[in-house]
Coordinates of C-alpha atoms and ligand atoms in Angstrom, one line a residue:
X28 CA 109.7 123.6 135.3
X29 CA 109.3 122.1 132.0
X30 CA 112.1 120.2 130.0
X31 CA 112.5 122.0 126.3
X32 CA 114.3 119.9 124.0
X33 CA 117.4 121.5 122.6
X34 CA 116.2 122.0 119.2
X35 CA 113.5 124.1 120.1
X36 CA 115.6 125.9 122.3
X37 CA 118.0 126.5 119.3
X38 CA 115.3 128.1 117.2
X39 CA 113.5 130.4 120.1
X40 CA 112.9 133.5 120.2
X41 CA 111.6 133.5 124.1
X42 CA 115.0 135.8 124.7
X43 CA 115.0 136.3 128.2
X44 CA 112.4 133.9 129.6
X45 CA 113.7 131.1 131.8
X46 CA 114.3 127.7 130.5
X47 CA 115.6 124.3 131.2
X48 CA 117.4 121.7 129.3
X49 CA 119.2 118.4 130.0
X50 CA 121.4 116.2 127.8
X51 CA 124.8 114.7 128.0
X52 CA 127.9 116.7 128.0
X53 CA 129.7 117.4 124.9
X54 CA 132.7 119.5 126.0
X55 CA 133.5 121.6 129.0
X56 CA 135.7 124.9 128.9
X57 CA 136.8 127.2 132.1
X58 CA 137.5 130.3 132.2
X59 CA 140.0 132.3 133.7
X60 CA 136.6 134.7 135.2
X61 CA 135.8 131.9 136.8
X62 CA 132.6 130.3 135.0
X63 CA 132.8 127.3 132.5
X64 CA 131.1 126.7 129.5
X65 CA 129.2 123.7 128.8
X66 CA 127.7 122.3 125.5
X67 CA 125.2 119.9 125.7
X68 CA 123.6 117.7 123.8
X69 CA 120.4 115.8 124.6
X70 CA 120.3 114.2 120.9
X71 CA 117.1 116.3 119.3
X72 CA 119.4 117.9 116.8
X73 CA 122.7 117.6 115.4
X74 CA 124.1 121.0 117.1
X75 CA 124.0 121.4 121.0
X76 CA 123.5 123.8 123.1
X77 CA 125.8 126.2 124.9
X78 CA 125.5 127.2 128.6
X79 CA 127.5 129.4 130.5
X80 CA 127.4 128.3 134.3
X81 CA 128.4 131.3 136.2
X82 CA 131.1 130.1 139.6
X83 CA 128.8 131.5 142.0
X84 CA 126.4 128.6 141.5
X85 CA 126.8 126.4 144.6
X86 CA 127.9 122.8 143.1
X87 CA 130.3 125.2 141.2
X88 CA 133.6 123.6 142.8
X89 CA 132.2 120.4 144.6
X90 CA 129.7 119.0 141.5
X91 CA 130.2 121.6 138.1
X92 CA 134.0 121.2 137.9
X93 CA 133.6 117.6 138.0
X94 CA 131.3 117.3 134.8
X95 CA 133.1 115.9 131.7
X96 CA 132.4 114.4 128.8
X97 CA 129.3 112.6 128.6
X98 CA 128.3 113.1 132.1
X99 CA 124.5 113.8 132.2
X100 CA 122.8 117.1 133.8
X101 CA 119.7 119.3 134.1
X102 CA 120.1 122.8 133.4
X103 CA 117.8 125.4 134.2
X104 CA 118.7 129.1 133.3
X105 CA 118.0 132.0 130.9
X106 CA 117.7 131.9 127.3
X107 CA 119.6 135.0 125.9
X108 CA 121.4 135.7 122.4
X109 CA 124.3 134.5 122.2
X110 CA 127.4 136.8 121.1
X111 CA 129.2 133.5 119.9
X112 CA 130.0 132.8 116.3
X113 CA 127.9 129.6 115.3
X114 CA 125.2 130.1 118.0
X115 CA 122.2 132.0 117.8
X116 CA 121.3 131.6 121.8
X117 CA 122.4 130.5 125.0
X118 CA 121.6 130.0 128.4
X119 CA 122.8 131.4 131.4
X120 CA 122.5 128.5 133.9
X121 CA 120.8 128.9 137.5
X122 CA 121.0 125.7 138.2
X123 CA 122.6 122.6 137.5
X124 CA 121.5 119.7 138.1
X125 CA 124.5 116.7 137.7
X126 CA 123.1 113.2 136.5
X127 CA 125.6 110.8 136.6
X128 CA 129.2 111.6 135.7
X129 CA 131.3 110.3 133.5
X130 CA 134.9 108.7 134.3
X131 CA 137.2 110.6 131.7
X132 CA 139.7 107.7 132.5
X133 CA 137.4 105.3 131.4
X134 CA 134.2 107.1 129.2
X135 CA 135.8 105.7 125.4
X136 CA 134.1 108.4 123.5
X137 CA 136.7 111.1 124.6
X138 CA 137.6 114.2 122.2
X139 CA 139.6 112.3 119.3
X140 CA 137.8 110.3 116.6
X141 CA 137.5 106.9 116.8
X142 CA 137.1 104.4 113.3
X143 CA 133.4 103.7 112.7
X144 CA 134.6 99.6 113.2
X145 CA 135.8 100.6 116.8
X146 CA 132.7 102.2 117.7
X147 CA 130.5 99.0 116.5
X148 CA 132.6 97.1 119.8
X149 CA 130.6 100.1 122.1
X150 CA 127.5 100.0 120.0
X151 CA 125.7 101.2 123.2
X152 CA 127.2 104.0 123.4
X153 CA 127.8 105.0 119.9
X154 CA 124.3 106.9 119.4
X155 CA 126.4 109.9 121.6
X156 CA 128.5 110.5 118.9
X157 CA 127.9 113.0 116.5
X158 CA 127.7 110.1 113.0
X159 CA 125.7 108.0 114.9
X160 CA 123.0 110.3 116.3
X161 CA 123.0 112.2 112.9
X162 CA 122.3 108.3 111.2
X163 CA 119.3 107.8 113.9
X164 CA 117.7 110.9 113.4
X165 CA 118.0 110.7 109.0
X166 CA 117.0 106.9 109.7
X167 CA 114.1 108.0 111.7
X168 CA 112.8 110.7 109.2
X169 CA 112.7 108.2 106.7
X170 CA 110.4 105.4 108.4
X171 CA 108.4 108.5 108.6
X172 CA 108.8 109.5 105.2
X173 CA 107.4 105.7 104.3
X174 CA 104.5 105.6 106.3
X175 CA 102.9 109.5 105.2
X176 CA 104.0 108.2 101.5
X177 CA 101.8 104.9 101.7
X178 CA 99.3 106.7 104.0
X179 CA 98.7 109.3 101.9
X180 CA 98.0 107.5 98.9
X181 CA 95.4 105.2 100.6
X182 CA 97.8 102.0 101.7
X183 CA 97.0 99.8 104.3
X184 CA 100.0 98.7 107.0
X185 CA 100.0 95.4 107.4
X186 CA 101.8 93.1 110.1
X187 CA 103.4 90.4 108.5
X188 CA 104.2 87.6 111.2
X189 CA 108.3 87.3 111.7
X190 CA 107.7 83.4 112.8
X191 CA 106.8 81.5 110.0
X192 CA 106.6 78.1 107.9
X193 CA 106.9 78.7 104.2
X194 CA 110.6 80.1 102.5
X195 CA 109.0 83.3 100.9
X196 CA 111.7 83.6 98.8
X197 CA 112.6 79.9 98.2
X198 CA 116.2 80.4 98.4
X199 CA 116.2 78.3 101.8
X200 CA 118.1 81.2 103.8
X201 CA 116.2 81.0 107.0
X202 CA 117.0 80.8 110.9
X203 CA 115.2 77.8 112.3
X204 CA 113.0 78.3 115.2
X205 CA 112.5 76.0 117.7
X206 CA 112.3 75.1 121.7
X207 CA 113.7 71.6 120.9
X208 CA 116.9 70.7 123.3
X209 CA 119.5 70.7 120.7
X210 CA 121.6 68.5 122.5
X211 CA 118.9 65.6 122.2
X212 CA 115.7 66.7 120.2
X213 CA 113.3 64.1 119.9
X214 CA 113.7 61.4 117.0
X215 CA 111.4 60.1 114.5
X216 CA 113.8 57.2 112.2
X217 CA 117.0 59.1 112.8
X218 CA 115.5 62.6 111.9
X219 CA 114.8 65.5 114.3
X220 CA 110.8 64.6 114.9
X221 CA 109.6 68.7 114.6
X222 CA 106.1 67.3 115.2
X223 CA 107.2 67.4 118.6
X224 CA 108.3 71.3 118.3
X225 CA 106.1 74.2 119.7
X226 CA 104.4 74.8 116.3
X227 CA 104.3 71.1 115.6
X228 CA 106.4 71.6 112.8
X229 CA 109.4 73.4 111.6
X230 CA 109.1 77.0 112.0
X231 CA 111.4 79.8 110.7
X232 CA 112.3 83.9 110.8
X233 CA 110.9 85.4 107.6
X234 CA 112.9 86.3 104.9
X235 CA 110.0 88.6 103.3
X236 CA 106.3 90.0 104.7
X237 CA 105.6 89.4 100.9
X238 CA 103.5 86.4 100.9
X239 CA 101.0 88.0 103.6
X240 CA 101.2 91.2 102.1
X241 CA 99.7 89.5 99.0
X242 CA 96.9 87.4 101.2
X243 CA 96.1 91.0 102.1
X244 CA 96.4 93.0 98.6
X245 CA 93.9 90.4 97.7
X246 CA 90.9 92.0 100.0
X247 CA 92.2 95.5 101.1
X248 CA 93.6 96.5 97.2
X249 CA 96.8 98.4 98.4
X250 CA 99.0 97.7 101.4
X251 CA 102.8 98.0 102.7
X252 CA 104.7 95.8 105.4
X253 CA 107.2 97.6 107.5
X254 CA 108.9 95.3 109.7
X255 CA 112.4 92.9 110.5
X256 CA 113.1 89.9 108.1
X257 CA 116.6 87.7 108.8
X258 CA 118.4 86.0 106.0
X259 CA 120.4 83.4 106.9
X260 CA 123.3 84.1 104.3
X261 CA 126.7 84.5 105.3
X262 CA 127.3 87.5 103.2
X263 CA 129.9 89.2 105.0
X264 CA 130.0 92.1 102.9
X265 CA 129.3 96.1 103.6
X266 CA 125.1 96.0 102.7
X267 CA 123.8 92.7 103.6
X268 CA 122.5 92.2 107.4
X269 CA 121.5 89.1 109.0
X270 CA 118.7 90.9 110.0
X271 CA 117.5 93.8 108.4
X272 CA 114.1 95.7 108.0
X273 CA 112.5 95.8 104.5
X274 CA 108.9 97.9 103.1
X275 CA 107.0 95.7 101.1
X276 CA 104.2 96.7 99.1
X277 CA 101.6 95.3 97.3
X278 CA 99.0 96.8 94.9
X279 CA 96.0 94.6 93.3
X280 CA 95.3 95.4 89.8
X281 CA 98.9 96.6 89.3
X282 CA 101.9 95.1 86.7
X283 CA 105.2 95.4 86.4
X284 CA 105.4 99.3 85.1
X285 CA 102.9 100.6 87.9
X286 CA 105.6 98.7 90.1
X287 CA 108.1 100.6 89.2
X288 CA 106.3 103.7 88.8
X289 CA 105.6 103.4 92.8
X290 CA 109.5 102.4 93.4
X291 CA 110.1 105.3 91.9
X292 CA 107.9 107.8 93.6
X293 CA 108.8 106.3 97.2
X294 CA 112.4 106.5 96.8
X295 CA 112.3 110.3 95.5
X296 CA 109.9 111.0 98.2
X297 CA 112.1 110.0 100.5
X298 CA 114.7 111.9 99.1
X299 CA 112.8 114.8 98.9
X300 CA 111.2 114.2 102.7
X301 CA 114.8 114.1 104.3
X302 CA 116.5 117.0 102.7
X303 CA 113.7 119.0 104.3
X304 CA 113.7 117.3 107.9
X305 CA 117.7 116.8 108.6
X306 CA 119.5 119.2 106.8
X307 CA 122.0 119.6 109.4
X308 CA 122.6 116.1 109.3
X309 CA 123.0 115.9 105.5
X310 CA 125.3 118.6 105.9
X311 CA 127.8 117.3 108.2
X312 CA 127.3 113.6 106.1
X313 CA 128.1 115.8 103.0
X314 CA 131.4 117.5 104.8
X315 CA 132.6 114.6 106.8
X316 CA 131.6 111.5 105.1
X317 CA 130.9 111.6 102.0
X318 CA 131.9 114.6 99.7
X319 CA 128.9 115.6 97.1
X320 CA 126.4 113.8 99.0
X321 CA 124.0 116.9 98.9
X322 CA 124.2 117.4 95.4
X323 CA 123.2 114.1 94.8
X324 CA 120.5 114.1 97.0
X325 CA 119.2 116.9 95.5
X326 CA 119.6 116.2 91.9
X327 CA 117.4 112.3 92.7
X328 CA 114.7 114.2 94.5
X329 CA 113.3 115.0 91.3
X330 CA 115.6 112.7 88.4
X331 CA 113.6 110.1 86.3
X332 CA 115.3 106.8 86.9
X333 CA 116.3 104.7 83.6
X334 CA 114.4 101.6 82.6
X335 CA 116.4 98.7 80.8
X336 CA 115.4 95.0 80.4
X337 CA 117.9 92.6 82.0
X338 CA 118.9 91.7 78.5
X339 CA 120.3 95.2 78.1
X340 CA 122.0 95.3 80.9
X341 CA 123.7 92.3 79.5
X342 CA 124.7 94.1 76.5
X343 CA 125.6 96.9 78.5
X344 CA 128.0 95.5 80.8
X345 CA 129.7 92.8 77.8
X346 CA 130.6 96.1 75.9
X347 CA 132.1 97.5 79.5
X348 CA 136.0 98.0 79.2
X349 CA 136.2 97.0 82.5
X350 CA 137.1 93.4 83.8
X351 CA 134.7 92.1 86.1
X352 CA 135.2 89.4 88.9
X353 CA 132.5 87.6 87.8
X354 CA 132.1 86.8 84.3
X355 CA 128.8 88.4 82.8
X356 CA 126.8 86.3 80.0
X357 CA 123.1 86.3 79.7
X358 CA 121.6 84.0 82.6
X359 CA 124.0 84.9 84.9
X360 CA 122.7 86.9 88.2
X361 CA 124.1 90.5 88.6
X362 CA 126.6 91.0 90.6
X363 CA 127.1 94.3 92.9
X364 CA 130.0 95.2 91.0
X365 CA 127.8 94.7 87.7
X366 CA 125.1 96.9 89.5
X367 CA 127.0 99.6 90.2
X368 CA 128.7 99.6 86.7
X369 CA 125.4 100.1 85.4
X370 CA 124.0 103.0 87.5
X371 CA 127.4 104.5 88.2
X372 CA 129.1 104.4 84.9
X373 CA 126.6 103.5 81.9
X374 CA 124.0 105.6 82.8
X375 CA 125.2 107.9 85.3
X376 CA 121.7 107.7 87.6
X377 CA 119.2 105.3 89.3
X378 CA 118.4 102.4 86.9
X379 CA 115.6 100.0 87.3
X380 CA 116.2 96.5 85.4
X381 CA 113.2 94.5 84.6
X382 CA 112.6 90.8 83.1
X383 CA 115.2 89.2 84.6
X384 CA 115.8 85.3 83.4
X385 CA 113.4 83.0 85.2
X386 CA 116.3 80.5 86.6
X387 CA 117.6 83.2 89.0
X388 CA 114.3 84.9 90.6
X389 CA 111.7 83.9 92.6
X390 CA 109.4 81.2 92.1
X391 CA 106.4 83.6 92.6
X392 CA 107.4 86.1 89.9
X393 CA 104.8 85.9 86.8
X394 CA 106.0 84.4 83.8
X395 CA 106.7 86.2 80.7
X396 CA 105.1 85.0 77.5
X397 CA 109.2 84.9 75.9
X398 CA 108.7 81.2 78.3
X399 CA 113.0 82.5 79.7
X400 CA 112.0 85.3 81.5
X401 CA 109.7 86.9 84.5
X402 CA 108.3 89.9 85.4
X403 CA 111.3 90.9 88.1
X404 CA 112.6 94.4 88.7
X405 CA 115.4 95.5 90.4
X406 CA 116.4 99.4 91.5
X407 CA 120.0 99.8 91.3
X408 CA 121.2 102.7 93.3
X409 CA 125.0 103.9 92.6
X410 CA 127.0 103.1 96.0
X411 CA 124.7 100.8 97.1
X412 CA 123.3 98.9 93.7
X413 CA 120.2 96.9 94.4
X414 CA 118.0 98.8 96.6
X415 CA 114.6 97.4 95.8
X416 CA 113.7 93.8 94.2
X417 CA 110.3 93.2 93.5
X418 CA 107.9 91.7 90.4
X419 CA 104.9 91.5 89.2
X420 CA 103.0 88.2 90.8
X421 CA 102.0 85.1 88.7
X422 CA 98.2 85.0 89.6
X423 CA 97.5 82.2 87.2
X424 CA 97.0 79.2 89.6
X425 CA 98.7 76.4 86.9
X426 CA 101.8 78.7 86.3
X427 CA 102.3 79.0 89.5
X428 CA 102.1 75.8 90.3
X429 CA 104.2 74.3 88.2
X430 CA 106.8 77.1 89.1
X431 CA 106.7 75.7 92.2
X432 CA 107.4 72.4 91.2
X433 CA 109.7 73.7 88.8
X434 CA 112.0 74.9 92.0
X435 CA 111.4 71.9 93.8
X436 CA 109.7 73.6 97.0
X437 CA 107.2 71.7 99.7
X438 CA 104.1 72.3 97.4
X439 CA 102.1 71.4 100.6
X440 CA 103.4 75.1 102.4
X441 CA 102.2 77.5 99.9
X442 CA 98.6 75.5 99.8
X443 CA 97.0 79.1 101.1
X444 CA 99.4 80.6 98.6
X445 CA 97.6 78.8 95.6
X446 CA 94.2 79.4 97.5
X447 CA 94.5 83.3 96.4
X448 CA 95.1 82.0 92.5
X449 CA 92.1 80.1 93.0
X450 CA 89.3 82.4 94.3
X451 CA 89.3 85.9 92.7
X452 CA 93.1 86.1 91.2
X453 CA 94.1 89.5 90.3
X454 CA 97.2 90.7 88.6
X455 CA 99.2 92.5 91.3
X456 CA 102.3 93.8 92.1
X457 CA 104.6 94.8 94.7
X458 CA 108.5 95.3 95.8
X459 CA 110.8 95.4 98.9
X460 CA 112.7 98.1 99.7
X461 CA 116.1 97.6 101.8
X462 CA 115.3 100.0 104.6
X463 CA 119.2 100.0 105.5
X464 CA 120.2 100.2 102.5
X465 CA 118.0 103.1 102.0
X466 CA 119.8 104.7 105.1
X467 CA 123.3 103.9 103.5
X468 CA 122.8 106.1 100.6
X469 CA 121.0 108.8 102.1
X470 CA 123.9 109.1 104.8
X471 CA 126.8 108.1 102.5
X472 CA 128.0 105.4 105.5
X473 CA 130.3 102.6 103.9
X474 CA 128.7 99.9 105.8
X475 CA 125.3 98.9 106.8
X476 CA 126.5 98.1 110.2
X477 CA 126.7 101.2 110.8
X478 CA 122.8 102.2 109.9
X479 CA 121.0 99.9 112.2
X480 CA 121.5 100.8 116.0
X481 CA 122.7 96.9 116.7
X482 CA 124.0 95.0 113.7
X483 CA 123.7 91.1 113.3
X484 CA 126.0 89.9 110.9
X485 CA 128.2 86.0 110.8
X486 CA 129.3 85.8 114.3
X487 CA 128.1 88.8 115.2
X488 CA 125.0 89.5 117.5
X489 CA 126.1 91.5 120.6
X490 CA 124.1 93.8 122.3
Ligands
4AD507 O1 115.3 91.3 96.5 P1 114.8 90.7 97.8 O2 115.3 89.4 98.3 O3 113.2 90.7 97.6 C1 112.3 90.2 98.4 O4 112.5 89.8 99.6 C2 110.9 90.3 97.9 N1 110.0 89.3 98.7 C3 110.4 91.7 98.0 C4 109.0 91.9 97.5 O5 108.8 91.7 96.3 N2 108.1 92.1 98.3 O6 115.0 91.8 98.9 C5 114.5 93.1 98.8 C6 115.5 94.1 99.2 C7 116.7 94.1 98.4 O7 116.6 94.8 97.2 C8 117.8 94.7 99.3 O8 117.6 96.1 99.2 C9 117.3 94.3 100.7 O9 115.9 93.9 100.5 N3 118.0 93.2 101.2 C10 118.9 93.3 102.2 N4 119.3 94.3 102.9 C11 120.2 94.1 103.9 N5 120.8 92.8 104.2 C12 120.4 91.8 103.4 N6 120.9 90.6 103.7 C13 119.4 91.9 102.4 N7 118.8 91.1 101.5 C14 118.0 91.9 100.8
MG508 MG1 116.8 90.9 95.2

């Protein structure tokens, strides 16, 4: 017989017909007739399902009565209404098939709750409990939500490499890669000699599909990365990952304002996209973790978010009556505490802070004609503050150039870079969007380790 996943079952109307299921155990109750109940859950919804194994089965006492939590087991039975409160069916089981059991004496996730930090030390078997299999399926709904959003508006998904040799962001966070023996690499006048390295030169992670998306927005128009990128920072705070997976688009013929037009749309899509797919999941995030979640939700799916200049939002935050760890004066970087003061307490909804001095972005981002400032954009997000950086591109080969030099970066690494500026230039545009960060906010999670199935953070890459 067939396998039906257990949210189809939940919403049948095949009352009577035979069916069979298989999960892991969520809790097992006998009764004093002598049958047990058994909910299972096999991870396709947020509820499970409830059987009723009737005694007479004949693993009853040798195989049944042994099935705790998280034991795994087949069930095939009869699908009938259920007279339960909470339940709209049931099955009657006429067969049970046990998996593997599991040891109550030594299975960790028993009945009482155990602190999200606790559960990251059992990361493999965290997806059983109810946060963490709620956080995979919202997580999942909104890669999904990304690619029919930049599919349906005629963007091409692009594969940026993750092994690379140029810093896209210059900022000279990036995990080496090599097959050198670190304990005696080859030596060229006292230095590590990376001509002898498998790339025959030094190779990193990426920090950013950006640059390639750009090689590519400069033939195919529109396109969007989708893929990991690994910062070597050690920012060991609640949103920053070591590695972490990040959208990037990239539109030809675009500036800054159609960038931010597109931020917005994709984020309220999303928004939109998961309050119709989990909203058993945004329910129990909304009772259990975060109170008010769902009205927020709702009320972004369709809110205009607020456009300031960086200059603003200097002004903004000197006037705050609030004393900020670090001080605020125009060409300092924001902070997240200055982010979230923004969003959470001037303006009271998403905000979206463009032309950001040039000393503290990207060498790449395109020069405003004020000779201080660049075409930068940020989307602050309360809770979570930045949520998307991006810029309009300098396309003007010189500029760029001397940006470049400006920053002091290996001019020789971006020479395909330049290339782009030199044969058909086009304004363009694009952003990256914090794909865990995204998850944070739509879930109401504190931390980010908690979004990604297996975290790497400083000193941190088990599983
Ligand atoms: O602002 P960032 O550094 O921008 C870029 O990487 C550009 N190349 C993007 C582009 O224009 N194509 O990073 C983009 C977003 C941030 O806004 C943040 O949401 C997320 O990526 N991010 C991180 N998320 C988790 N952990 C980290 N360490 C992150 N660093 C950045
Ligand atoms: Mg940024």
């Amino acid at each position: 017989m067939r396998r039906t996943l257990i949210k189809h079952v939940l919403v049948s109307d095949a009352i009577g017909e035979p069916v069979k299921v298989a999960g892991w155990v969520r809790t097992r109750r006998d009764s004093k007739g002598g049958f047990s109940f058994v909910e299972l859950n096999d991870g396709s919804s947020f509820s499970g399902l409830q059987v009723i194994v009737p005694g007479e089965l004949e693993n009853y006492e040798s195989e049944v009565l042994n099935v705790t939590i998280g034991s795994a087991v087949a069930i095939e039975g009869q699908l009938v209404e259920s007279p339960g409160k909470g339940q709209r069916v049931e099955v009657h089981a006429t067969k049970v098939t046990v998996f593997g059991l599991a040891d109550p004496d030594d299975y960790p996730l028993q009945k009482k709750r155990i602190s999200f930090e606790k559960l990251r030390d059992i990361a493999h078997l965290r997806p059983r409990t109810n946060t963490f299999g709620a956080v995979a399926r919202v997580r999942n709904a909104l890669a999904y939500a990304t690619h029919k959003f930049y599919q349906e508006r005629d963007f091409l998904y692009v594969h940026a490499p993750m092994i690379t040799s140029s810093d896209a962001e210059g900022a000279g966070e990036m995990f080496r890669v090599t097959t050198l023996d670190p304990a005696a690499p080859p030596r060229l006048d006292g230095a590590v000699d990376y001509a002898q390295d498998f790339f025959g030169k030094p190779t990193f992670l990426t920090v950013s599909g950006q640059l390639s998306a750009e090689t590519y927005a400069s033939a195919m128009d529109r396109v969007y990365t989708f893929g990991p990128t690994f910062r070597a920072e050690n920012s060991n705070t609640r949103r920053h990952l070591a590695e972490f997976w990040m959208i990037e688009p990239e539109v030809a013929f675009a500036d800054l304002s159609d960038n931010a037009d597109l931020a917005e749309e994709y984020i309220r899509y999303m928004f939109q996209f998961v309050l119709e797919q989990c909203p058993e999941d945004l329910a129990f995030f909304d009772k259990w973790v975060q109170e008010g979640l769902l009205d927020r939700l709702n009320a972004l799916a369709t809110s205009e978010f607020r456009r300031i200049t960086y200059g603003e939002a200097i002004q903004a935050l000197e006037q705050a009556d609030t004393s900020f760890e670090f001080p605020v004066h125009w060409g300092a970087d924001l902070q997240s505490e200055h982010e979230r003061y923004l969003t959470e307490v001037v303006f009271a909804q998403p905000v979206i802070v463009v032309d950001y001095p040039k000393d503290i972005k990207a060498f790449y981002m395109r020069r405003n004609d004020d000779g201080k400032t660049v075409a930068a954009m940020d989307v602050l997000l309360p809770g979570v503050g930045e949520i998307v950086g991006g810029s309009q591109r300098e396309e003007r080969h010189d500029v760029l150039l001397e940006s470049i030099r400006e920053k002091g970066l290996p001019e020789e690494e971006y020479w395909w870079y330049l290339d782009l500026r030199r044969f058909g230039t086009v304004p363009h545009a694009g952003f990256g969007l914090g794909f865990g960060r995204m998850v944070q906010f739509t879930t109401g999670m504190q931390n980010i380790r908690d979004v990604i199935p297996f975290p790497r953070t400083p000193n941190s890459a088990d599983f």
